[in-house]
Amino acid sequence: MDKFIIMGGNRLHGKVSVQSAKNTVLPLLSCCILCKEQIVLKNCPCISDVKKMTEIIERMGGKIEFCDDDLKIDCSDIHYIEINEELTKSIRSSVFMLGSLLGRFSRATVAYPGGCEIGKRPIDIHIAGLKTLGVQIMETEKFIECDGAELHSDKIILSMPSVGATENMIMAAVLTAGVTVIENAAKEPEIEDLQNFINAMGGNVSGAGSDKITVVGVKRLHGCTYTPIGDRIVGGTYLAMCAGCGGDLTVCNCDMKGLSAVLDVFKACGCWVETCGTEVRLISEGNLRAIPLLRTGPFPAFPTDMQPQICAVLTTADGVSLIEENIFESRFKYVRQLELMGADIAIQDRRALVTGVNALKPSIVSAEDLRGGAALITAALMTDGVSVVYGAEHVDRGYFKIEETLTTLGADIVRVGC
Ligand code: UD1
C-alpha cells in the first residue's frame, strides 16, 4: 500500500505518449481465449488490472510473456476453470470473460461481481443477451453458471448500450455459426478496437462504432500482432492536470475521436487546444472558467471515466459548474476528499454543484477508486504546498508509474511505501 507525496504548484510542460487503452487491452486479453495461435498485443501498459487479467489466463494454462511493452499470449493449451470469487475479486472485469469462455468451452462459471466502489454493477444485460443466444443460465447466490451447449446466432437488442455486454455478445458470437446482430450496441471506440482485433485474427465483425453490430461466425481465428488504440482516459487525465495547474502539454498516441467531448470541455474552460494527427497540445494559464452543465453519458457524450478529474479542475474555476453523472450512481465518493482540500461542492443525487474557490489547500486525502484517485492527484498538483494522497494501489490499476510520468512533466511527486 503506497501513497503519493505531492508538492503542488508547478506548471506542467512537455510531451507524454500514452500506451494502449486499459479498456481495450482487458477485453482483447479475454478475446485471446478464442484463438489457438500466438497473439502479440503491442504497447501494453504493465498496470495492475492487466497483470491480474494475465494471471487469470495463466491459471487456465495460457502462456503470457511481457516483452518490453509487448504482451505475447498463447492460449493454445488452455483448459476450463471456474472464475471463482477470489479471481472475480481480483479483477471485476472477469465478467467480461463470459463470452469468450462460452465461445471456447461452451460453458462458463463466473462468481457474481457484486457491488463496487463506483456503484452497483448489474449484469442483467449480459445475461439477457446470452439467453437470446441460447445459453442456459443458472444464477445462484454467488455464481453465474452458463451452459452454452446450444449457443446459436440470433438478433440481440440490448436494453442499454452497455460496453461490457456489447463486448461479451461479440465474443460469444465470433465462433458461433450464422449471423448474430447486436442492436442498441455501445459505440465506444474500444468496441471498434475489439472489432478490428477480431478481424485481424480472421473474424468477421462489422458495424462497430454504430449502434448495430453484425458478427458472422467463423470456424477459427488465427494469431496476429495488433496495436490497440491509445488510452483516451490516461491522455485526458494528463491534459486535465495541465489544465488545472497551468502549462503547455502535448499528449501523443491519442484516439482523437474518443477524446473529442473532453477536449470540447477544456476549450470551454478557456484552455487553448490544438490537435494534429494523433497528437493533442493543450496550453492553460490555470485561470479557468466554470462549465454551466457537464453531463456524462454513453459515447460520444462526455466519458464518466473523466468526470472526477474534470471536477477537480473545476474546483478553482471562476463561477459555478454543474456536473451530472449519468452512468455510475456512486461516482462522487471522491468529493468528500476534495472538500477536505477546501473545495466547495454540493451533491444532490446524480448532480454535483461545484462553486469555484480561489485555491485548494494542501491536505492528506485517500483515494477509494481509480479515477477518484486521479482526481485527488490532480487537485494536489493544483495546490501550493505538500499534500499526501493515500491509496496508490487504486491509481496503479489504470496508470503505469504515474509519478514517473508526472515528474518528467515538471511535477514534484514521489511514491512512498506506507
Ligand atoms: C466500461 C468500462 C468503464 C467505463 C464504462 C462506461 C471497461 C473494463 N470498463 O465498464 O471504465 O466507465 O464502460 O463507459 O471497459 N448496466 C446494467 N446492466 C448490465 C450492464 C450495465 O444496468 O448488465 C449499467 C451499469 O450499471 C452502468 C451502465 O449500464 O450504469 C453502463 O455500464 P457499462 O457500459 O456496462 O460499463 P462497463 O462495461 O462495466
Coordinates of C-alpha atoms and ligand atoms in Angstrom, one line a residue:
M1 CA 0.0 0.0 0.0
D2 CA 1.8 3.1 -1.2
K3 CA 1.0 6.8 -1.0
F4 CA 2.0 9.8 -3.1
I5 CA 3.6 12.9 -1.6
I6 CA 3.0 15.8 -3.8
M7 CA 4.5 19.3 -3.6
G8 CA 1.9 21.1 -5.8
G9 CA 2.1 24.4 -7.6
N10 CA 4.3 23.5 -10.5
R11 CA 3.1 24.1 -14.1
L12 CA 3.2 21.0 -16.3
H13 CA 5.1 21.1 -19.6
G14 CA 6.5 18.7 -22.2
K15 CA 5.3 15.6 -24.0
V16 CA 3.8 12.3 -23.0
S17 CA 2.9 9.3 -25.1
V18 CA 0.0 7.2 -23.9
Q19 CA 0.1 3.4 -24.1
S20 CA -2.7 1.1 -25.2
A21 CA -6.0 1.6 -23.5
K22 CA -6.8 -0.4 -20.4
N23 CA -10.4 -0.7 -21.5
T24 CA -9.3 -2.2 -24.8
V25 CA -6.5 -4.4 -23.6
L26 CA -8.7 -6.1 -21.0
P27 CA -11.4 -7.3 -23.4
L28 CA -8.7 -8.1 -26.0
L29 CA -6.9 -10.4 -23.5
S30 CA -10.2 -12.1 -22.8
C31 CA -10.8 -12.5 -26.6
C32 CA -7.4 -14.2 -26.9
I33 CA -9.0 -17.2 -25.2
L34 CA -10.9 -17.8 -28.5
C35 CA -7.6 -18.2 -30.5
K36 CA -5.3 -21.2 -30.5
E37 CA -2.3 -19.4 -32.0
Q38 CA 0.1 -16.8 -30.7
I39 CA -1.0 -13.2 -30.4
V40 CA 1.1 -10.1 -29.8
L41 CA -0.5 -7.0 -28.3
K42 CA 1.8 -4.0 -28.7
N43 CA 2.5 -1.1 -26.4
C44 CA 0.6 -2.5 -23.4
P45 CA 0.7 -0.9 -20.0
C46 CA 2.0 -3.0 -17.2
I47 CA -0.7 -1.9 -14.9
S48 CA -2.3 -4.0 -12.2
D49 CA -5.6 -4.6 -13.9
V50 CA -3.7 -6.0 -17.0
K51 CA -1.4 -8.1 -14.8
K52 CA -4.4 -9.6 -12.9
M53 CA -6.1 -10.5 -16.2
T54 CA -3.0 -12.2 -17.5
E55 CA -2.8 -14.1 -14.2
I56 CA -6.3 -15.5 -14.7
I57 CA -5.4 -16.6 -18.2
E58 CA -2.1 -18.2 -16.9
R59 CA -4.2 -20.1 -14.3
M60 CA -6.1 -21.6 -17.2
G61 CA -2.9 -22.8 -18.8
G62 CA -2.3 -19.8 -21.1
K63 CA 1.3 -18.7 -21.7
I64 CA 1.8 -15.0 -21.4
E65 CA 5.0 -13.0 -21.6
F66 CA 5.6 -9.3 -21.2
C67 CA 8.5 -8.4 -23.6
D68 CA 9.2 -4.8 -23.0
D69 CA 5.8 -3.3 -23.7
D70 CA 4.5 -6.1 -25.9
L71 CA 2.3 -8.9 -24.5
K72 CA 2.8 -12.3 -26.1
I73 CA -0.2 -14.5 -25.5
D74 CA -0.5 -18.2 -26.3
C75 CA -3.9 -19.8 -25.4
S76 CA -3.4 -23.0 -27.4
D77 CA -3.3 -25.2 -24.4
I78 CA -5.7 -23.6 -22.1
H79 CA -8.2 -25.6 -20.1
Y80 CA -11.5 -24.6 -18.5
I81 CA -11.6 -23.2 -15.0
E82 CA -14.3 -21.5 -12.9
I83 CA -13.7 -17.8 -12.3
N84 CA -14.2 -18.1 -8.6
E85 CA -14.8 -15.4 -6.0
E86 CA -11.1 -14.9 -5.3
L87 CA -10.4 -14.3 -9.1
T88 CA -13.5 -12.1 -9.6
K89 CA -12.5 -10.0 -6.6
S90 CA -9.0 -9.6 -8.0
I91 CA -10.4 -8.2 -11.2
R92 CA -14.0 -7.1 -11.7
S93 CA -13.6 -7.3 -15.5
S94 CA -13.6 -11.1 -15.2
V95 CA -17.4 -10.9 -16.1
F96 CA -16.2 -9.8 -19.5
M97 CA -14.8 -13.3 -19.9
L98 CA -18.3 -14.9 -20.1
G99 CA -18.5 -14.5 -23.9
S100 CA -15.0 -15.9 -24.7
L101 CA -15.3 -18.8 -22.2
L102 CA -18.6 -19.8 -23.9
G103 CA -17.0 -19.4 -27.3
R104 CA -14.1 -21.7 -26.4
F105 CA -15.5 -24.2 -23.9
S106 CA -19.3 -23.9 -24.4
R107 CA -19.6 -23.2 -20.7
A108 CA -18.6 -20.6 -18.2
T109 CA -18.9 -20.2 -14.4
V110 CA -18.1 -16.8 -13.0
A111 CA -18.6 -15.6 -9.5
Y112 CA -21.1 -12.8 -9.3
P113 CA -19.2 -9.4 -9.4
G114 CA -21.4 -7.8 -6.7
G115 CA -21.1 -4.1 -5.8
C116 CA -18.0 -1.9 -6.4
E117 CA -16.8 1.4 -5.3
I118 CA -18.4 3.4 -8.1
G119 CA -21.8 1.9 -7.7
K120 CA -23.7 -1.4 -8.4
R121 CA -22.5 -3.2 -11.5
P122 CA -25.5 -5.3 -12.5
I123 CA -25.0 -7.8 -15.3
D124 CA -28.7 -8.3 -16.3
I125 CA -28.0 -7.0 -19.9
H126 CA -25.1 -9.6 -20.3
I127 CA -27.4 -12.4 -19.0
A128 CA -30.4 -11.4 -21.2
G129 CA -28.2 -11.2 -24.3
L130 CA -26.6 -14.6 -23.7
K131 CA -30.0 -16.2 -23.1
T132 CA -31.1 -14.8 -26.5
L133 CA -28.1 -16.7 -28.0
G134 CA -29.4 -19.9 -26.4
V135 CA -27.2 -20.0 -23.4
Q136 CA -28.8 -21.7 -20.4
I137 CA -28.1 -19.7 -17.3
M138 CA -28.3 -20.6 -13.6
E139 CA -27.8 -17.9 -11.1
T140 CA -27.0 -18.9 -7.6
E141 CA -26.2 -16.5 -4.7
K142 CA -22.5 -16.5 -5.6
F143 CA -22.2 -17.8 -9.2
I144 CA -23.5 -17.4 -12.7
E145 CA -23.3 -20.7 -14.4
C146 CA -23.6 -20.7 -18.2
D147 CA -24.2 -23.7 -20.4
G148 CA -23.5 -22.9 -24.0
A149 CA -24.2 -26.3 -25.5
E150 CA -27.0 -24.8 -27.6
L151 CA -25.2 -21.5 -28.3
H152 CA -26.6 -20.1 -31.6
S153 CA -26.6 -16.9 -33.6
D154 CA -29.6 -14.6 -33.2
K155 CA -30.6 -10.9 -33.0
I156 CA -30.0 -9.3 -29.6
I157 CA -31.5 -6.0 -28.6
L158 CA -29.6 -4.6 -25.6
S159 CA -31.8 -2.6 -23.2
M160 CA -29.0 -0.2 -22.7
P161 CA -25.8 0.3 -24.7
S162 CA -23.6 -1.4 -22.1
V163 CA -19.9 -1.5 -23.1
G164 CA -19.1 -4.8 -21.4
A165 CA -22.3 -6.5 -22.6
T166 CA -21.6 -5.5 -26.2
E167 CA -18.1 -6.9 -25.9
N168 CA -19.4 -10.1 -24.3
M169 CA -22.0 -10.6 -27.1
I170 CA -19.4 -10.0 -29.8
M171 CA -17.0 -12.6 -28.3
A172 CA -19.8 -15.2 -27.7
A173 CA -20.7 -14.8 -31.4
V174 CA -17.3 -14.8 -33.1
L175 CA -17.0 -18.6 -33.4
T176 CA -20.8 -19.3 -33.5
A177 CA -22.1 -20.4 -36.9
G178 CA -24.5 -18.0 -38.6
V179 CA -25.1 -14.2 -38.3
T180 CA -25.6 -12.5 -34.9
V181 CA -26.8 -8.9 -34.9
I182 CA -26.4 -6.7 -31.8
E183 CA -28.8 -3.7 -31.7
N184 CA -28.5 -0.7 -29.3
A185 CA -24.8 -1.7 -29.1
A186 CA -22.4 0.6 -27.3
K187 CA -20.5 2.9 -29.7
E188 CA -17.3 3.5 -27.7
P189 CA -14.0 3.5 -29.6
E190 CA -12.9 0.5 -27.5
I191 CA -15.7 -1.6 -29.2
E192 CA -14.4 -0.6 -32.6
D193 CA -10.9 -1.7 -31.5
L194 CA -12.2 -5.1 -30.4
Q195 CA -13.9 -5.5 -33.9
N196 CA -10.6 -4.6 -35.6
F197 CA -8.7 -7.0 -33.4
I198 CA -11.1 -9.9 -34.1
N199 CA -11.0 -9.1 -37.9
A200 CA -7.2 -9.1 -37.7
M201 CA -7.4 -12.7 -36.4
G202 CA -9.7 -13.7 -39.3
G203 CA -13.1 -13.0 -37.7
N204 CA -15.9 -11.2 -39.4
V205 CA -17.4 -8.4 -37.4
S206 CA -18.8 -5.1 -38.8
G207 CA -20.7 -2.1 -37.7
A208 CA -18.8 -1.3 -34.5
G209 CA -19.0 2.4 -33.8
S210 CA -22.6 2.4 -34.8
D211 CA -25.5 1.0 -32.7
K212 CA -25.8 -2.1 -34.9
I213 CA -23.1 -4.7 -34.9
T214 CA -23.1 -7.7 -37.1
V215 CA -21.0 -10.8 -36.3
V216 CA -20.7 -13.5 -38.9
G217 CA -19.4 -16.7 -37.2
V218 CA -16.1 -18.1 -38.5
K219 CA -14.7 -21.6 -37.8
R220 CA -11.4 -20.5 -36.3
L221 CA -9.2 -17.4 -35.5
H222 CA -5.6 -17.2 -36.3
G223 CA -2.8 -15.4 -34.5
C224 CA -1.8 -11.8 -35.2
T225 CA 0.2 -8.8 -34.0
Y226 CA -2.1 -6.0 -33.0
T227 CA -1.6 -2.4 -31.7
P228 CA -4.6 -1.4 -29.6
I229 CA -5.7 2.3 -29.5
G230 CA -4.1 4.7 -27.1
D231 CA -5.7 5.3 -23.7
R232 CA -8.0 8.3 -24.1
I233 CA -8.7 8.4 -20.4
V234 CA -5.0 8.4 -19.4
G235 CA -4.3 11.1 -22.1
G236 CA -7.3 13.1 -20.9
T237 CA -6.1 12.8 -17.3
Y238 CA -2.7 14.3 -18.0
L239 CA -4.4 17.1 -20.1
A240 CA -6.7 17.8 -17.1
M241 CA -3.8 18.0 -14.8
C242 CA -2.2 20.6 -17.2
A243 CA -5.4 22.5 -17.5
G244 CA -5.7 22.8 -13.7
C245 CA -2.0 23.5 -12.9
G246 CA -1.3 25.7 -16.0
G247 CA 1.3 24.7 -18.5
D248 CA 1.9 23.5 -22.1
L249 CA 1.4 19.8 -22.6
T250 CA 1.4 17.6 -25.7
V251 CA -0.1 14.1 -25.5
C252 CA 0.8 11.6 -28.3
N253 CA -0.8 8.4 -29.5
C254 CA -4.3 9.7 -28.7
D255 CA -7.5 8.4 -30.2
M256 CA -8.9 11.8 -31.1
K257 CA -12.5 10.6 -31.8
G258 CA -12.6 9.2 -28.3
L259 CA -11.3 12.4 -26.7
S260 CA -13.4 14.9 -28.6
A261 CA -16.0 15.6 -25.9
V262 CA -13.2 16.0 -23.3
L263 CA -11.3 18.5 -25.5
D264 CA -14.5 20.5 -26.0
V265 CA -14.8 20.9 -22.2
F266 CA -11.1 22.1 -21.9
K267 CA -11.8 24.6 -24.6
A268 CA -15.0 25.8 -22.9
C269 CA -12.9 26.2 -19.7
G270 CA -10.6 28.6 -21.6
C271 CA -7.7 26.3 -22.5
W272 CA -6.0 26.6 -25.9
V273 CA -6.3 23.1 -27.6
E274 CA -4.8 22.0 -30.9
T275 CA -4.9 18.6 -32.5
C276 CA -2.7 17.2 -35.2
G277 CA -3.0 13.6 -36.2
T278 CA -2.7 11.6 -33.0
E279 CA -1.2 14.5 -31.0
V280 CA -3.0 17.0 -28.9
R281 CA -1.5 20.1 -27.4
L282 CA -3.1 22.0 -24.5
I283 CA -2.0 25.3 -23.1
S284 CA -3.5 26.6 -19.9
E285 CA -2.8 29.7 -17.8
G286 CA -4.6 28.0 -14.9
N287 CA -7.3 30.6 -14.6
L288 CA -10.2 28.6 -15.9
R289 CA -13.9 29.3 -16.4
A290 CA -16.7 27.2 -14.9
I291 CA -18.8 24.9 -17.1
P292 CA -22.5 25.6 -16.7
L293 CA -23.6 22.0 -17.4
L294 CA -21.4 18.9 -18.0
R295 CA -23.3 15.6 -18.4
T296 CA -21.6 12.2 -18.6
G297 CA -23.2 9.6 -20.9
P298 CA -22.5 6.8 -23.4
F299 CA -20.2 7.6 -26.2
P300 CA -20.0 10.2 -27.9
A301 CA -21.1 12.1 -24.7
F302 CA -18.5 13.1 -22.0
P303 CA -17.0 9.9 -20.6
T304 CA -17.8 9.0 -17.0
D305 CA -14.2 7.9 -16.5
M306 CA -13.0 11.6 -16.9
Q307 CA -15.7 13.0 -14.6
P308 CA -13.7 13.1 -11.3
Q309 CA -10.6 14.6 -12.9
I310 CA -12.6 17.4 -14.5
C311 CA -14.4 18.0 -11.3
A312 CA -11.0 18.5 -9.6
V313 CA -10.0 21.0 -12.2
L314 CA -13.3 22.9 -11.9
T315 CA -12.9 23.4 -8.1
T316 CA -10.9 26.5 -8.7
A317 CA -12.6 27.7 -11.9
D318 CA -14.3 31.1 -12.0
G319 CA -18.0 30.6 -11.4
V320 CA -20.3 27.7 -10.7
S321 CA -20.2 24.4 -12.6
L322 CA -22.9 21.7 -12.6
I323 CA -21.8 18.1 -13.3
E324 CA -24.4 15.4 -13.9
E325 CA -23.3 11.8 -13.6
N326 CA -25.5 9.5 -15.8
I327 CA -23.6 6.2 -15.9
F328 CA -22.5 5.1 -12.4
E329 CA -24.6 6.3 -9.4
S330 CA -21.8 6.3 -6.8
R331 CA -19.2 8.1 -8.7
F332 CA -19.0 11.2 -6.4
K333 CA -17.3 9.4 -3.5
Y334 CA -14.0 11.3 -4.1
V335 CA -15.9 14.6 -3.5
R336 CA -15.6 14.3 0.3
Q337 CA -11.8 14.2 -0.1
L338 CA -11.8 17.3 -2.4
E339 CA -13.9 19.1 0.3
L340 CA -11.1 18.3 2.8
M341 CA -8.9 20.3 0.4
G342 CA -11.2 23.2 0.6
A343 CA -13.4 22.6 -2.5
D344 CA -17.0 23.8 -2.4
I345 CA -19.1 21.1 -3.9
A346 CA -22.8 20.3 -3.1
I347 CA -24.0 16.9 -4.1
Q348 CA -27.6 16.1 -4.8
D349 CA -28.4 12.6 -6.2
R350 CA -26.5 12.4 -9.6
R351 CA -25.5 16.1 -9.6
A352 CA -22.6 18.0 -8.2
L353 CA -22.7 21.8 -8.0
V354 CA -19.1 23.0 -7.9
T355 CA -18.5 26.6 -6.8
G356 CA -15.0 27.7 -7.8
V357 CA -12.8 28.7 -4.8
N358 CA -9.6 30.8 -5.0
A359 CA -7.3 28.0 -4.1
L360 CA -7.3 24.5 -2.7
K361 CA -5.3 23.8 0.4
P362 CA -2.7 21.1 0.8
S363 CA -4.2 18.1 2.7
I364 CA -3.9 14.4 3.5
V365 CA -6.5 12.5 1.4
S366 CA -7.4 9.0 0.4
A367 CA -8.2 7.5 -2.9
E368 CA -11.1 5.0 -2.9
D369 CA -11.2 4.2 -6.6
L370 CA -9.1 4.5 -9.8
R371 CA -10.4 7.8 -11.4
G372 CA -11.2 9.3 -8.0
G373 CA -7.5 8.8 -7.2
A374 CA -6.5 10.5 -10.4
A375 CA -8.8 13.4 -9.4
L376 CA -7.1 13.7 -6.0
I377 CA -3.6 13.8 -7.6
T378 CA -4.9 16.5 -10.0
A379 CA -6.1 18.6 -7.0
A380 CA -2.9 18.1 -5.1
L381 CA -0.8 19.2 -8.1
M382 CA -3.0 22.4 -8.3
T383 CA -2.4 23.2 -4.6
D384 CA 0.5 25.3 -3.2
G385 CA 2.2 23.1 -0.6
V386 CA 2.6 19.4 0.3
S387 CA -0.3 17.0 0.1
V388 CA -0.4 13.3 0.7
V389 CA -2.7 11.0 -1.4
Y390 CA -3.2 7.5 0.1
G391 CA -4.4 4.6 -2.0
A392 CA -1.8 4.4 -4.8
E393 CA -3.0 0.9 -5.5
H394 CA -6.2 2.2 -6.9
V395 CA -4.4 4.6 -9.2
D396 CA -2.0 1.8 -10.3
R397 CA -5.0 -0.1 -11.7
G398 CA -5.0 2.3 -14.7
Y399 CA -1.9 4.4 -14.7
F400 CA 1.6 3.0 -15.2
K401 CA 4.0 4.6 -12.7
I402 CA 2.1 7.9 -12.8
E403 CA 4.6 9.6 -10.5
E404 CA 7.4 9.0 -13.1
T405 CA 5.4 10.4 -16.0
L406 CA 4.4 13.5 -13.9
T407 CA 8.0 14.0 -12.8
T408 CA 9.1 14.2 -16.5
L409 CA 6.4 16.9 -16.9
G410 CA 7.8 19.0 -14.1
A411 CA 5.6 17.9 -11.2
D412 CA 7.1 17.3 -7.7
I413 CA 5.6 13.9 -6.7
V414 CA 7.1 10.8 -5.1
R415 CA 5.7 7.4 -4.2
V416 CA 6.3 6.2 -0.6
G417 CA 5.5 2.8 0.8
C418 CA 3.1 3.0 3.8
Ligands
UD1_1 C1 -16.9 0.0 -19.1 C2 -15.5 0.5 -18.7 C3 -15.6 1.6 -17.7 C4 -16.5 2.7 -18.1 C5 -17.8 2.1 -18.6 C6 -18.7 3.2 -19.2 C7 -14.1 -1.5 -19.0 C8 -13.2 -2.5 -18.4 N1 -14.7 -0.7 -18.2 O1 -17.5 -0.6 -17.9 O2 -14.3 2.0 -17.4 O3 -16.7 3.6 -17.1 O4 -17.7 1.1 -19.6 O5 -18.1 3.8 -20.3 O6 -14.2 -1.4 -20.3 N2 -25.5 -1.9 -16.7 C9 -26.7 -2.5 -16.3 N3 -26.7 -3.9 -16.5 C10 -25.8 -4.6 -17.2 C11 -24.6 -3.8 -17.6 C12 -24.5 -2.5 -17.3 O7 -27.6 -2.0 -15.7 O8 -25.9 -5.8 -17.4 C13 -25.4 -0.4 -16.4 C14 -24.3 -0.1 -15.4 O9 -24.7 -0.2 -14.1 C15 -24.0 1.3 -15.8 C16 -24.3 1.4 -17.3 O10 -25.1 0.3 -17.6 O11 -24.9 2.2 -15.1 C17 -23.0 1.4 -18.2 O12 -22.3 0.2 -17.8 P1 -21.3 -0.5 -18.9 O13 -21.3 0.3 -20.2 O14 -21.7 -1.9 -18.9 O15 -19.9 -0.3 -18.2 P2 -18.8 -1.4 -18.0 O16 -18.8 -2.2 -19.3 O17 -19.0 -2.1 -16.8

